[in-house]
XYZ file of C-alpha atoms in Angstrom:
750
model
C -25.024 5.002 0.565
C -22.095 4.284 1.762
C -22.577 5.170 5.208
C -25.530 2.423 5.422
C -23.309 -0.172 3.802
C -20.956 0.610 6.496
C -23.635 0.171 9.481
C -24.498 -2.848 7.553
C -21.032 -4.807 7.010
C -20.236 -3.913 11.221
C -23.502 -5.341 12.164
C -22.705 -8.241 9.931
C -19.480 -8.845 12.173
C -20.597 -7.511 15.344
C -23.268 -9.622 16.348
C -23.700 -11.235 19.799
C -21.921 -14.315 18.299
C -19.859 -16.047 15.893
C -19.849 -19.343 14.891
C -16.878 -21.229 13.660
C -17.790 -25.252 12.693
C -19.958 -26.297 16.875
C -17.611 -23.412 18.555
C -19.707 -20.148 19.908
C -17.476 -17.456 20.344
C -19.441 -14.585 22.116
C -18.730 -10.849 20.099
C -17.500 -7.800 21.873
C -15.198 -4.556 20.393
C -12.287 -5.806 19.038
C -14.641 -7.704 17.192
C -13.808 -7.309 13.226
C -14.536 -10.398 10.932
C -16.376 -10.275 8.047
C -18.983 -12.916 7.498
C -17.833 -12.929 3.652
C -14.504 -14.620 5.071
C -16.116 -17.043 7.244
C -16.086 -19.679 3.960
C -12.639 -19.676 3.519
C -11.600 -20.699 7.113
C -12.428 -24.105 5.687
C -10.982 -24.487 2.188
C -7.713 -25.660 2.758
C -6.352 -25.020 -0.067
C -2.769 -26.314 1.042
C -4.842 -29.942 1.080
C -6.284 -29.825 -1.924
C -4.691 -31.877 -4.640
C -3.085 -30.656 -7.687
C -3.840 -26.935 -6.850
C -0.498 -24.998 -7.132
C -0.647 -24.533 -3.174
C -0.365 -28.037 -2.135
C 2.008 -28.907 -5.262
C 4.420 -26.300 -4.230
C 4.177 -27.823 -0.463
C 4.894 -30.586 -1.372
C 7.627 -29.918 -3.009
C 9.038 -28.183 -0.913
C 8.644 -31.201 2.072
C 10.384 -32.917 -0.484
C 13.782 -30.846 -0.558
C 13.832 -31.614 3.615
C 13.497 -35.200 3.578
C 13.617 -36.333 7.655
C 11.704 -33.374 8.419
C 8.373 -33.648 10.055
C 5.211 -32.388 8.230
C 3.276 -30.834 10.689
C -0.851 -29.619 10.560
C -2.819 -27.185 12.445
C -5.490 -26.811 10.280
C -7.881 -23.929 13.186
C -7.155 -20.895 12.080
C -8.237 -19.431 15.477
C -5.422 -18.537 18.324
C -4.803 -16.357 21.249
C -3.339 -12.925 20.728
C -0.902 -14.261 23.422
C 0.078 -17.354 21.110
C 0.195 -15.101 18.373
C 2.232 -11.770 19.488
C 3.561 -12.097 23.556
C 5.221 -15.759 22.494
C 6.939 -14.386 20.121
C 8.474 -11.082 21.647
C 5.789 -8.822 19.695
C 6.041 -5.191 21.416
C 3.070 -4.093 23.213
C 3.161 -1.732 20.356
C 3.374 -3.448 17.696
C 1.855 -2.626 14.128
C 0.209 -6.106 13.676
C -2.062 -6.082 17.030
C -3.727 -3.439 15.444
C -8.201 -4.094 14.653
C -6.490 -2.268 10.706
C -4.370 -5.300 10.973
C -5.415 -8.156 12.054
C -8.444 -10.355 12.089
C -10.467 -10.397 15.937
C -13.228 -12.768 16.786
C -13.413 -11.184 19.888
C -10.386 -9.555 22.697
C -9.137 -13.242 23.791
C -9.384 -15.008 20.884
C -8.174 -13.928 16.982
C -6.921 -15.880 13.062
C -3.615 -16.391 13.077
C -1.282 -13.874 11.164
C 1.365 -16.328 10.852
C 2.255 -19.624 10.542
C 4.641 -18.916 13.565
C 1.810 -18.483 16.300
C 2.432 -22.707 16.695
C 6.188 -22.431 16.604
C 6.534 -22.928 20.768
C 3.440 -25.562 20.570
C 5.892 -27.410 18.212
C 8.963 -27.354 19.728
C 6.618 -28.349 23.145
C 6.029 -31.008 21.883
C 9.593 -32.242 21.179
C 9.500 -31.755 17.520
C 13.562 -30.721 16.210
C 12.924 -31.345 12.725
C 9.667 -30.132 11.247
C 7.960 -28.532 8.772
C 4.246 -26.489 8.818
C 1.978 -25.324 6.132
C -1.097 -23.196 7.171
C -3.816 -20.970 5.954
C -3.193 -17.155 7.531
C -5.632 -13.570 7.838
C -4.520 -10.514 7.617
C -6.540 -7.387 6.245
C -4.956 -5.726 3.240
C -5.768 -3.157 0.723
C -7.244 -5.008 -2.497
C -5.326 -5.851 -5.921
C -3.742 -8.613 -7.703
C -0.981 -9.446 -4.951
C -2.646 -8.934 -1.723
C -5.825 -11.393 -0.317
C -7.111 -11.069 2.925
C -6.209 -15.192 3.569
C -2.615 -16.898 2.466
C -0.645 -19.213 3.525
C 2.724 -19.287 5.248
C 5.097 -22.471 4.878
C 7.654 -22.429 8.414
C 10.317 -24.452 8.875
C 12.832 -25.543 12.158
C 15.797 -27.588 13.216
C 17.225 -27.607 15.873
C 19.237 -30.149 18.522
C 20.692 -30.110 21.655
C 23.669 -28.514 22.172
C 25.157 -31.703 23.327
C 24.750 -33.181 19.240
C 25.893 -29.485 17.624
C 28.211 -31.653 15.803
C 25.516 -33.008 14.176
C 24.858 -29.673 12.361
C 27.836 -29.614 11.451
C 27.823 -32.897 9.803
C 25.179 -31.702 7.573
C 26.480 -28.681 6.077
C 29.652 -30.406 5.423
C 27.409 -33.062 3.279
C 25.190 -30.068 1.113
C 27.760 -27.846 0.834
C 29.712 -31.020 -1.129
C 26.145 -31.267 -3.492
C 26.111 -27.957 -4.036
C 29.758 -27.941 -5.380
C 28.948 -29.872 -7.881
C 25.662 -27.896 -9.109
C 25.074 -25.431 -11.443
C 24.138 -22.758 -8.205
C 25.881 -18.979 -7.508
C 25.315 -17.876 -3.835
C 26.012 -14.174 -3.155
C 26.447 -13.542 0.461
C 28.083 -10.672 2.448
C 26.181 -10.793 5.355
C 28.030 -9.797 8.372
C 27.298 -10.866 11.834
C 27.883 -7.028 13.833
C 25.703 -5.044 15.938
C 23.121 -4.180 13.431
C 21.937 -8.999 13.414
C 24.113 -10.064 15.891
C 24.120 -13.714 18.031
C 22.555 -13.770 21.025
C 24.102 -13.391 24.262
C 22.517 -16.768 25.891
C 24.807 -18.698 22.241
C 28.186 -19.305 21.590
C 29.843 -17.357 18.770
C 31.157 -20.999 17.828
C 27.422 -22.760 18.450
C 26.254 -19.754 16.839
C 27.787 -19.494 13.512
C 27.767 -23.741 12.589
C 24.000 -23.453 13.070
C 24.198 -20.525 10.724
C 26.037 -22.357 8.300
C 23.801 -25.228 8.832
C 20.887 -23.070 8.050
C 22.191 -21.673 5.117
C 23.070 -24.266 2.924
C 19.895 -26.456 3.584
C 17.691 -22.706 2.723
C 19.951 -22.862 -0.433
C 19.569 -26.341 -1.571
C 16.253 -25.593 -1.043
C 15.763 -22.898 -3.209
C 17.964 -24.773 -6.296
C 15.867 -27.517 -6.047
C 13.045 -25.492 -6.929
C 14.259 -22.301 -9.195
C 16.206 -25.315 -10.999
C 12.562 -26.662 -12.521
C 11.936 -23.075 -14.123
C 14.737 -22.003 -15.625
C 14.909 -24.699 -17.186
C 11.082 -24.621 -18.161
C 10.793 -21.173 -18.778
C 11.343 -21.683 -23.175
C 14.107 -19.316 -23.428
C 17.129 -20.985 -24.026
C 19.594 -18.666 -22.330
C 18.180 -19.511 -19.302
C 18.044 -23.310 -19.196
C 21.846 -23.385 -18.214
C 21.821 -20.911 -16.334
C 23.354 -20.877 -12.392
C 20.289 -20.398 -10.212
C 21.670 -16.817 -8.613
C 20.938 -17.310 -5.039
C 21.504 -13.814 -2.602
C 21.727 -13.435 1.477
C 20.745 -10.002 3.681
C 20.785 -8.803 6.625
C 16.987 -8.502 7.810
C 15.667 -8.160 11.689
C 12.807 -10.324 12.914
C 11.220 -10.583 16.300
C 11.976 -14.318 16.691
C 15.474 -14.928 15.349
C 18.635 -13.357 16.141
C 20.770 -13.280 13.934
C 18.434 -13.048 11.191
C 18.464 -13.216 6.693
C 16.656 -12.215 3.921
C 16.564 -14.727 0.751
C 16.188 -13.302 -2.849
C 17.088 -15.991 -6.256
C 16.978 -13.896 -9.129
C 14.453 -14.272 -12.153
C 14.436 -12.831 -15.547
C 16.704 -10.051 -14.212
C 14.907 -9.184 -11.024
C 16.181 -9.998 -7.324
C 12.673 -11.703 -5.517
C 12.061 -12.094 -1.688
C 11.490 -15.271 -0.788
C 11.819 -16.065 2.097
C 12.899 -14.702 6.252
C 14.701 -17.313 8.317
C 17.624 -16.935 11.490
C 18.578 -18.603 14.483
C 15.811 -19.035 17.196
C 15.228 -17.221 19.262
C 16.075 -18.874 22.681
C 13.308 -17.075 24.627
C 11.106 -19.392 21.933
C 12.664 -22.661 23.364
C 13.084 -21.861 26.660
C 8.935 -20.892 26.885
C 8.624 -23.998 24.884
C 10.124 -25.772 27.908
C 13.127 -26.771 26.266
C 16.116 -24.860 26.872
C 19.244 -27.017 26.314
C 18.326 -26.859 22.172
C 19.403 -24.607 19.704
C 18.480 -24.473 16.357
C 17.478 -22.149 12.933
C 13.978 -21.909 11.865
C 12.540 -19.860 8.225
C 8.905 -18.873 7.642
C 7.920 -18.057 3.889
C 4.825 -17.241 1.365
C 4.136 -19.603 -0.660
C 1.550 -17.530 -2.871
C 4.521 -14.535 -3.647
C 6.700 -18.011 -4.797
C 3.667 -20.278 -6.660
C 2.960 -17.144 -8.249
C 6.650 -16.656 -9.968
C 7.137 -20.570 -10.591
C 3.785 -20.675 -12.255
C 3.863 -17.560 -14.101
C 0.302 -16.522 -12.068
C -0.181 -13.076 -12.591
C -3.283 -12.467 -9.452
C -3.156 -14.102 -5.858
C -6.793 -13.765 -6.714
C -6.841 -17.023 -8.704
C -5.808 -19.368 -5.985
C -9.416 -18.471 -5.052
C -10.921 -19.447 -8.431
C -13.358 -22.975 -8.480
C -13.441 -22.619 -12.272
C -12.127 -25.779 -13.894
C -10.569 -24.033 -16.533
C -7.990 -22.874 -13.549
C -7.581 -26.134 -11.796
C -7.116 -28.520 -14.874
C -3.797 -26.677 -15.560
C -2.621 -27.968 -12.821
C -4.101 -31.724 -12.605
C -0.420 -33.795 -13.859
C 1.805 -30.917 -12.362
C 4.808 -33.188 -11.008
C 6.284 -32.865 -7.252
C 9.854 -30.620 -7.934
C 12.182 -33.161 -6.718
C 15.430 -32.488 -4.862
C 18.657 -33.015 -6.471
C 19.852 -36.338 -5.762
C 23.215 -36.708 -3.733
C 25.383 -38.139 -6.020
C 26.955 -35.826 -8.493
C 27.063 -38.563 -10.992
C 23.128 -38.550 -10.450
C 22.357 -35.064 -10.281
C 24.403 -34.534 -14.239
C 21.771 -37.413 -15.435
C 18.732 -36.343 -14.010
C 16.067 -34.246 -15.900
C 14.172 -31.614 -14.556
C 10.961 -31.473 -14.309
C 8.519 -29.446 -16.602
C 6.308 -26.130 -14.822
C 3.659 -25.651 -15.223
C 2.981 -21.683 -17.062
C -1.032 -20.842 -16.089
C -2.293 -20.098 -19.177
C -5.075 -17.132 -19.156
C -9.051 -18.875 -19.374
C -10.559 -15.148 -19.269
C -10.169 -11.499 -19.482
C -13.132 -9.867 -18.835
C -13.158 -5.646 -19.793
C -12.314 -3.152 -17.268
C -14.723 -0.925 -15.192
C -13.072 2.100 -13.404
C -15.849 3.681 -10.095
C -15.499 6.552 -8.625
C -15.470 5.957 -5.143
C -15.408 9.806 -2.706
C -17.153 10.338 0.723
C -16.268 12.667 3.997
C -14.922 10.811 6.525
C -16.618 12.168 9.936
C -14.168 14.225 13.038
C -14.072 13.169 16.207
C -16.352 14.814 18.592
C -15.855 14.571 22.692
C -17.995 11.883 22.863
C -15.418 8.988 21.371
C -12.174 7.807 21.478
C -9.507 8.208 18.929
C -9.193 4.428 18.580
C -13.360 4.564 17.447
C -13.301 7.513 15.337
C -9.873 6.588 13.312
C -10.440 5.629 9.660
C -8.711 2.782 8.819
C -8.009 2.016 5.419
C -8.409 -1.891 5.536
C -11.965 -1.263 6.741
C -13.139 0.164 3.589
C -11.480 -2.465 1.695
C -13.272 -4.538 4.111
C -16.348 -3.602 2.721
C -16.012 -3.554 -0.626
C -14.638 -6.801 -1.209
C -17.735 -8.186 1.129
C -19.619 -6.846 -1.514
C -17.793 -7.336 -5.008
C -15.776 -10.380 -3.505
C -13.189 -10.695 -6.242
C -14.548 -8.968 -8.682
C -12.618 -6.237 -7.927
C -9.435 -6.129 -8.905
C -7.928 -2.951 -7.347
C -8.582 -0.248 -5.440
C -6.434 3.037 -5.036
C -5.921 6.167 -3.878
C -5.911 8.501 -6.584
C -2.073 10.326 -6.174
C -1.559 6.601 -5.517
C -2.852 5.256 -8.573
C -1.051 7.522 -10.644
C 2.007 7.253 -9.430
C 2.602 10.136 -7.500
C 3.289 9.761 -4.272
C 2.933 12.323 -1.534
C 3.984 13.184 1.743
C 1.846 15.624 4.814
C 3.614 17.618 7.295
C 1.224 19.229 9.584
C 2.102 23.299 10.779
C -0.880 23.680 12.422
C -0.374 23.472 16.255
C -4.490 23.606 16.640
C -5.134 20.759 14.830
C -6.731 18.305 17.602
C -7.125 14.987 14.680
C -5.388 14.754 11.272
C -7.201 12.646 8.056
C -3.592 11.790 7.098
C -0.291 10.833 8.813
C 2.113 13.329 9.370
C 5.556 12.903 7.901
C 6.203 16.160 10.235
C 4.296 17.217 12.982
C 4.735 21.003 14.331
C 2.790 19.352 17.733
C 6.118 17.241 18.022
C 8.116 20.657 18.603
C 5.687 23.151 20.801
C 1.817 22.207 21.849
C -1.066 25.485 21.254
C -2.905 24.261 24.439
C 0.341 24.882 26.324
C 1.148 28.445 24.937
C -2.141 29.040 25.497
C -1.839 28.284 29.667
C 1.822 29.655 29.726
C 1.580 33.400 27.505
C -2.515 33.672 28.109
C -2.832 33.983 24.335
C -6.203 33.044 22.788
C -6.106 30.883 20.021
C -5.428 32.723 16.678
C -2.216 34.433 19.227
C -1.042 31.086 20.419
C -0.896 29.857 16.455
C 1.229 32.883 15.338
C 3.733 32.009 18.453
C 3.976 28.905 17.021
C 4.787 29.329 14.071
C 6.881 32.126 15.397
C 8.597 29.440 16.838
C 8.790 27.369 14.425
C 11.364 30.283 12.277
C 13.337 30.722 15.566
C 13.725 26.470 15.509
C 14.262 25.746 11.878
C 16.742 23.754 12.113
C 15.016 21.483 13.824
C 12.465 21.771 10.979
C 15.529 21.288 8.679
C 16.423 17.930 10.734
C 13.391 16.366 10.238
C 13.850 17.045 6.908
C 16.003 15.447 6.642
C 15.344 12.388 7.711
C 12.712 12.414 5.062
C 15.704 11.448 2.603
C 16.271 8.000 1.430
C 18.751 5.532 2.771
C 21.649 6.213 0.120
C 21.407 10.036 0.852
C 20.994 9.577 4.589
C 25.357 10.004 5.145
C 24.190 14.451 4.005
C 21.528 13.940 6.771
C 23.816 16.226 8.920
C 24.349 19.571 6.812
C 20.677 20.324 6.186
C 17.348 19.315 5.039
C 18.455 17.186 1.302
C 17.661 18.721 -1.349
C 14.093 17.235 -3.541
C 16.680 15.376 -6.012
C 17.209 13.932 -3.278
C 13.896 12.461 -2.621
C 12.567 12.735 -6.719
C 12.467 8.378 -6.794
C 10.724 8.678 -3.572
C 7.884 11.085 -3.556
C 6.581 13.727 -5.772
C 5.192 16.222 -3.255
C 5.707 17.564 -0.368
C 2.679 18.990 1.186
C 2.668 21.650 3.965
C -0.362 21.853 5.438
C -0.478 25.435 7.201
C -3.695 26.820 9.675
C -6.849 28.951 8.134
C -5.994 32.099 9.490
C -5.560 34.562 6.699
C -3.135 36.661 8.604
C -0.999 33.853 8.157
C -0.578 34.079 4.334
C -1.269 38.056 3.914
C 0.131 39.883 7.173
C 2.502 38.121 9.098
C 6.312 37.191 8.755
C 7.227 34.255 10.338
C 5.768 31.626 7.599
C 7.192 33.550 4.869
C 10.176 33.452 6.472
C 10.643 30.363 6.446
C 8.817 29.324 3.287
C 12.513 31.546 2.273
C 14.156 29.772 4.016
C 13.203 26.751 2.073
C 13.873 28.581 -0.847
C 17.158 28.980 0.023
C 17.805 25.327 0.317
C 16.874 24.813 -3.391
C 13.703 23.576 -2.107
C 10.921 24.634 -5.305
C 7.872 25.814 -3.435
C 4.018 26.847 -5.038
C 0.998 27.985 -2.895
C -2.187 26.377 -2.935
C -4.828 28.570 -1.835
C -8.060 26.683 -1.414
C -11.660 28.316 -1.422
C -15.154 27.019 -1.087
C -16.876 27.466 -4.322
C -19.671 27.709 -3.330
C -18.577 31.815 -1.311
C -18.628 32.745 -5.437
C -22.284 33.346 -5.366
C -22.249 35.707 -3.037
C -20.453 38.759 -5.195
C -19.472 40.484 -2.174
C -17.487 37.342 -1.170
C -16.510 36.782 -4.392
C -14.335 40.113 -4.835
C -13.544 39.678 -1.141
C -11.823 36.455 -1.383
C -9.367 37.750 -4.852
C -8.409 40.040 -2.877
C -6.683 38.051 -0.488
C -5.475 35.387 -2.998
C -3.739 38.534 -4.730
C -2.467 39.985 -1.491
C -1.479 36.058 -0.374
C 0.480 36.300 -3.857
C 1.792 39.800 -3.214
C 3.267 38.952 0.599
C 4.070 35.378 -0.156
C 5.978 35.951 -3.499
C 5.669 32.750 -4.677
C 4.035 30.732 -7.113
C 0.609 30.219 -6.554
C -2.172 28.469 -7.928
C -5.515 29.166 -6.689
C -8.391 26.882 -6.704
C -12.448 26.651 -6.022
C -12.935 23.402 -4.482
C -16.654 21.724 -4.066
C -17.706 22.713 -7.499
C -20.325 19.702 -7.681
C -22.118 21.634 -4.825
C -22.611 24.476 -7.222
C -25.869 22.821 -8.397
C -27.877 23.700 -5.398
C -27.004 27.473 -5.799
C -28.597 27.454 -9.497
C -30.513 30.781 -9.100
C -27.937 32.467 -7.529
C -25.552 31.660 -9.564
C -25.546 34.423 -12.096
C -22.691 33.717 -14.412
C -20.840 30.985 -16.057
C -18.221 29.533 -14.011
C -15.327 30.583 -16.113
C -16.578 34.626 -15.905
C -15.340 33.155 -12.065
C -12.055 31.456 -13.051
C -10.864 33.709 -15.769
C -11.613 36.927 -13.043
C -11.935 39.302 -15.984
C -14.410 41.810 -17.442
C -15.724 42.576 -13.527
C -17.692 45.405 -13.811
C -20.200 42.986 -14.711
C -20.452 42.594 -10.640
C -21.206 46.087 -10.035
C -25.242 46.238 -10.461
C -24.917 43.059 -8.513
C -23.190 44.885 -5.573
C -24.682 48.290 -5.301
C -28.326 45.987 -4.242
C -26.042 44.748 -1.886
C -24.157 48.306 -0.384
C -25.022 51.652 -0.427
C -24.413 53.646 -2.856
C -22.118 56.115 -1.333
C -19.759 52.912 -1.786
C -20.115 52.938 -6.099
C -16.897 54.748 -6.845
C -14.979 51.870 -4.384
C -16.443 48.820 -5.658
C -15.174 50.336 -8.686
C -11.256 51.673 -8.019
C -11.268 47.210 -6.109
C -12.752 46.048 -9.668
C -9.979 48.101 -11.324
C -7.183 47.819 -9.070
C -7.751 43.157 -9.730
C -7.829 43.940 -13.135
C -4.813 46.182 -13.380
C -2.624 44.085 -11.273
C -4.406 41.196 -13.623
C -2.651 38.087 -11.684
C -5.505 36.628 -10.240
C -7.300 33.537 -11.757
C -9.083 30.153 -10.040
C -8.583 26.492 -10.810
C -11.532 24.104 -10.897
C -11.482 20.927 -8.365
C -13.922 18.275 -7.922
C -12.706 15.838 -6.671
C -15.240 12.805 -7.971
C -14.256 14.032 -11.292
C -10.136 12.926 -12.234
C -9.934 15.299 -15.283
C -10.430 17.972 -12.452
C -7.740 16.593 -10.644
C -5.595 15.704 -12.835
C -5.597 19.087 -14.891
C -4.855 21.005 -11.443
C -1.716 18.753 -10.555
C -0.809 19.550 -13.874
C -1.013 22.642 -12.867
C 0.946 22.788 -9.825
C 3.636 20.501 -11.422
C 4.294 24.059 -13.808
C 3.902 26.023 -10.844
C 6.874 24.819 -8.746
C 8.747 23.845 -12.805
C 8.492 20.286 -12.316
C 8.553 18.634 -15.126
C 8.451 14.558 -14.772
C 10.555 12.350 -16.008
C 6.774 10.127 -16.084
C 3.407 11.082 -16.796
C 0.330 10.085 -14.375
C -0.417 6.765 -15.103
C -2.213 3.681 -14.152
C 0.125 1.338 -15.277
C 2.614 0.292 -14.463
C 4.233 1.909 -11.031
C 6.431 5.356 -12.558
C 4.285 5.168 -16.016
C 5.759 2.154 -17.270
C 3.532 0.385 -19.965
C 1.991 -3.012 -18.445
C 3.900 -5.398 -20.199
C 3.364 -9.610 -20.450
C 5.506 -12.568 -21.261
C 4.292 -14.925 -23.893
C 4.654 -18.495 -23.680
C 7.218 -17.843 -26.331
C 9.172 -15.592 -23.969
C 8.312 -12.100 -25.955
C 7.303 -8.745 -23.875
C 4.270 -7.746 -25.153
C 2.773 -4.974 -24.326
C -0.874 -4.572 -22.761
C -3.950 -2.057 -24.047
C -3.864 0.969 -22.093
C -6.249 1.181 -19.799
C -8.980 4.335 -19.260
C -7.711 6.135 -16.437
C -4.172 5.803 -17.735
C -4.428 7.533 -20.911
C -6.914 10.161 -18.822
C -4.031 10.746 -16.923
C -2.110 11.414 -19.056
C -4.105 14.018 -20.954
C -3.191 17.536 -20.244
C -5.870 20.794 -19.644
C -8.619 20.416 -22.295
C -9.538 23.810 -23.807
C -13.360 22.661 -23.098
C -13.254 21.355 -19.899
C -14.875 24.357 -17.886
C -17.583 24.075 -20.307
C -17.484 19.793 -18.832
C -17.135 20.965 -15.247
C -19.856 23.445 -15.931
C -22.192 21.126 -17.636
C -22.021 17.940 -15.276
C -22.163 19.609 -11.870
C -23.773 23.100 -12.100
C -26.203 22.601 -15.255
C -27.566 19.097 -15.926
C -25.737 16.958 -12.564
C -29.590 14.817 -12.710
C -28.943 14.073 -15.966
C -25.426 12.972 -16.264
C -26.086 11.026 -13.218
C -28.746 9.161 -14.989
C -26.588 8.202 -18.316
C -23.523 7.273 -16.166
C -26.201 4.611 -14.101
C -27.087 3.555 -17.490
C -23.684 3.248 -18.550
C -22.705 0.667 -15.623
C -25.433 -1.093 -15.827
C -24.344 -1.565 -19.964
C -21.062 -2.690 -18.795
C -22.033 -5.082 -16.174
C -24.414 -6.579 -19.279
C -21.805 -6.749 -21.114
C -19.024 -8.496 -18.622
C -22.301 -10.963 -18.301
C -22.698 -11.436 -22.144
C -18.589 -11.967 -22.528
C -18.604 -14.995 -19.694
C -20.986 -16.535 -21.172
C -19.537 -16.556 -24.580
C -15.715 -18.051 -23.095
C -18.130 -20.286 -20.857
C -19.738 -21.738 -24.669
C -16.439 -22.080 -26.130
C -14.954 -23.637 -23.176
C -17.269 -26.565 -23.493
C -17.532 -26.733 -27.117
C -13.369 -27.295 -26.664
C -14.110 -29.534 -23.675
C -16.119 -31.706 -26.603
C -14.114 -31.904 -29.561
C -11.573 -33.158 -27.139
C -13.315 -36.408 -25.302
C -13.135 -39.534 -27.018
């Protein structure tokens, strides 16, 4: 089903041509624009009267009197306009098909309003604003949407008139001295955030000071109204607090980010800086100098109007639009200190939710085919945004969020590849042994086969452990980077960022059972206070054969004894056992508990010559005497199974996280909202969060046995019926809310 949907989606976006208005664009290998996005190109939310985006755009424009508001309604630009003219490097990730929408190799949808910056300067515009819709491929959640809106502003002057910047700065600072504003600015102009070589220090500082005074005025003009309208008495007289921090952008230098303190959190508002002189040279106005800023309108509107989900901006429901019909423009402060004291702040609308449909979780698991020799890496690599596009194409805005399981339960993971024979990785490796040594070079130089070359590579890693240690130190957070030269950081320094670091090892058994290099590397990590545990994965379909099952148990036992580390043995792909019902003689718990193996002796004798009967009995007694081996069962489609495995690995590591696995806010903080009275309201826990917090269930193996082995068809039928019932419930709830809204509207009518 997933493959069919993928094929249909691609065929709809890679047809021979794409029409936008009266223009036709021929498709080619770069085309990735889905048909579901085409209607968004003409909606123009920033031009719709009474829409929050339009209100915010006009409010910002009102703060910058004398700035011309430019219009660029056409979102189709060339990659040259979008990237090259602005100095983006050839390898910038924004150029990838996975991040941007391409009509073909010659045209794309703009990813930022800066695509029109040079054009605006070239048209002799000096003080201008520009708001427009921009497009980026992104994940599915409440703060991301493939279409959003940016506003850009710029102010440039001939260098011979630069004193006008200084005069305006003095005027703005005089106004701010009488405003309830607090500015934190510890930015420095240094080698990390330098003045451009084409600029004199004095003129660059004049431009920078004018930029800061102007942006401070705009932010104060917006947020003074919000603080007054918050409904919280202690915030009405609070100052608007603004913080400046250094940043990097390809099109400005020096560059800055600006944040505002709201409800005790610093919120990023915009990025800005002194315009790169090469941009003005490209625009044929090399004699000018100035600054520019860019901001996301949705990000600020969500804060000002308390809108919790970015997708609500695209709602056609009258209950959304009606809330903002009477919202006034957030006007700027008067220039006179006396008038500032007398003026009244504008009341800011607080969005009121108008419906709440019950949540419905769906799990999606699928295999990504490995690249073949006939496909390039670019063609075969999987992009998460490709999946999001397919889901969004089907579910539209009804899909609230799509998350990887470990990210969903706030368990971020880094994976380290220690397999030099890996051709393609299905993940982004945090550290890759192939950066240290290449398998094909070892095979050619030392004339070794594949297995021997892998062993040689691990021996080379052991001898160059300092390289591995340095790479590990680079995974630490910036706060601990000062200690990076002292060897790999302790896991404690990573605790706020990552829960697991996974070492992906080669599949050759002798690496874990006999060879010393891997063992030595792991023990060196232990000496550096890293907690380690081995997770050995075995395909569960092998256990239906008694000979293979006994071999698997012995292999796991040998690994445990050789490596001398806590070990979790896992039987994977449990759902495939339904295809082996006739050969599956015993219940699943017999194989996971590894007890009473004498039951297997008759089955072994049927497969092996009777003369080995005593050997079989001795092997089974040996396993039972050690009594060390047991197995966890894993079906990746079963969240309970996955959660139990995570908790088992935690115990093996002696790791007890301060947060439970949860789908609530990050680090397991329960979802909270603020009522109109300012009270904190704890939201209802969601079903998957509750499930992720449960410990191992005593009946879990029985449930897995019934769900995935004994009665899979019955459970599948039940699940489909459950989804149908949930869908019907959602429709009934929506219909009831519509009727209630209609009745309330009729009562309000004269």
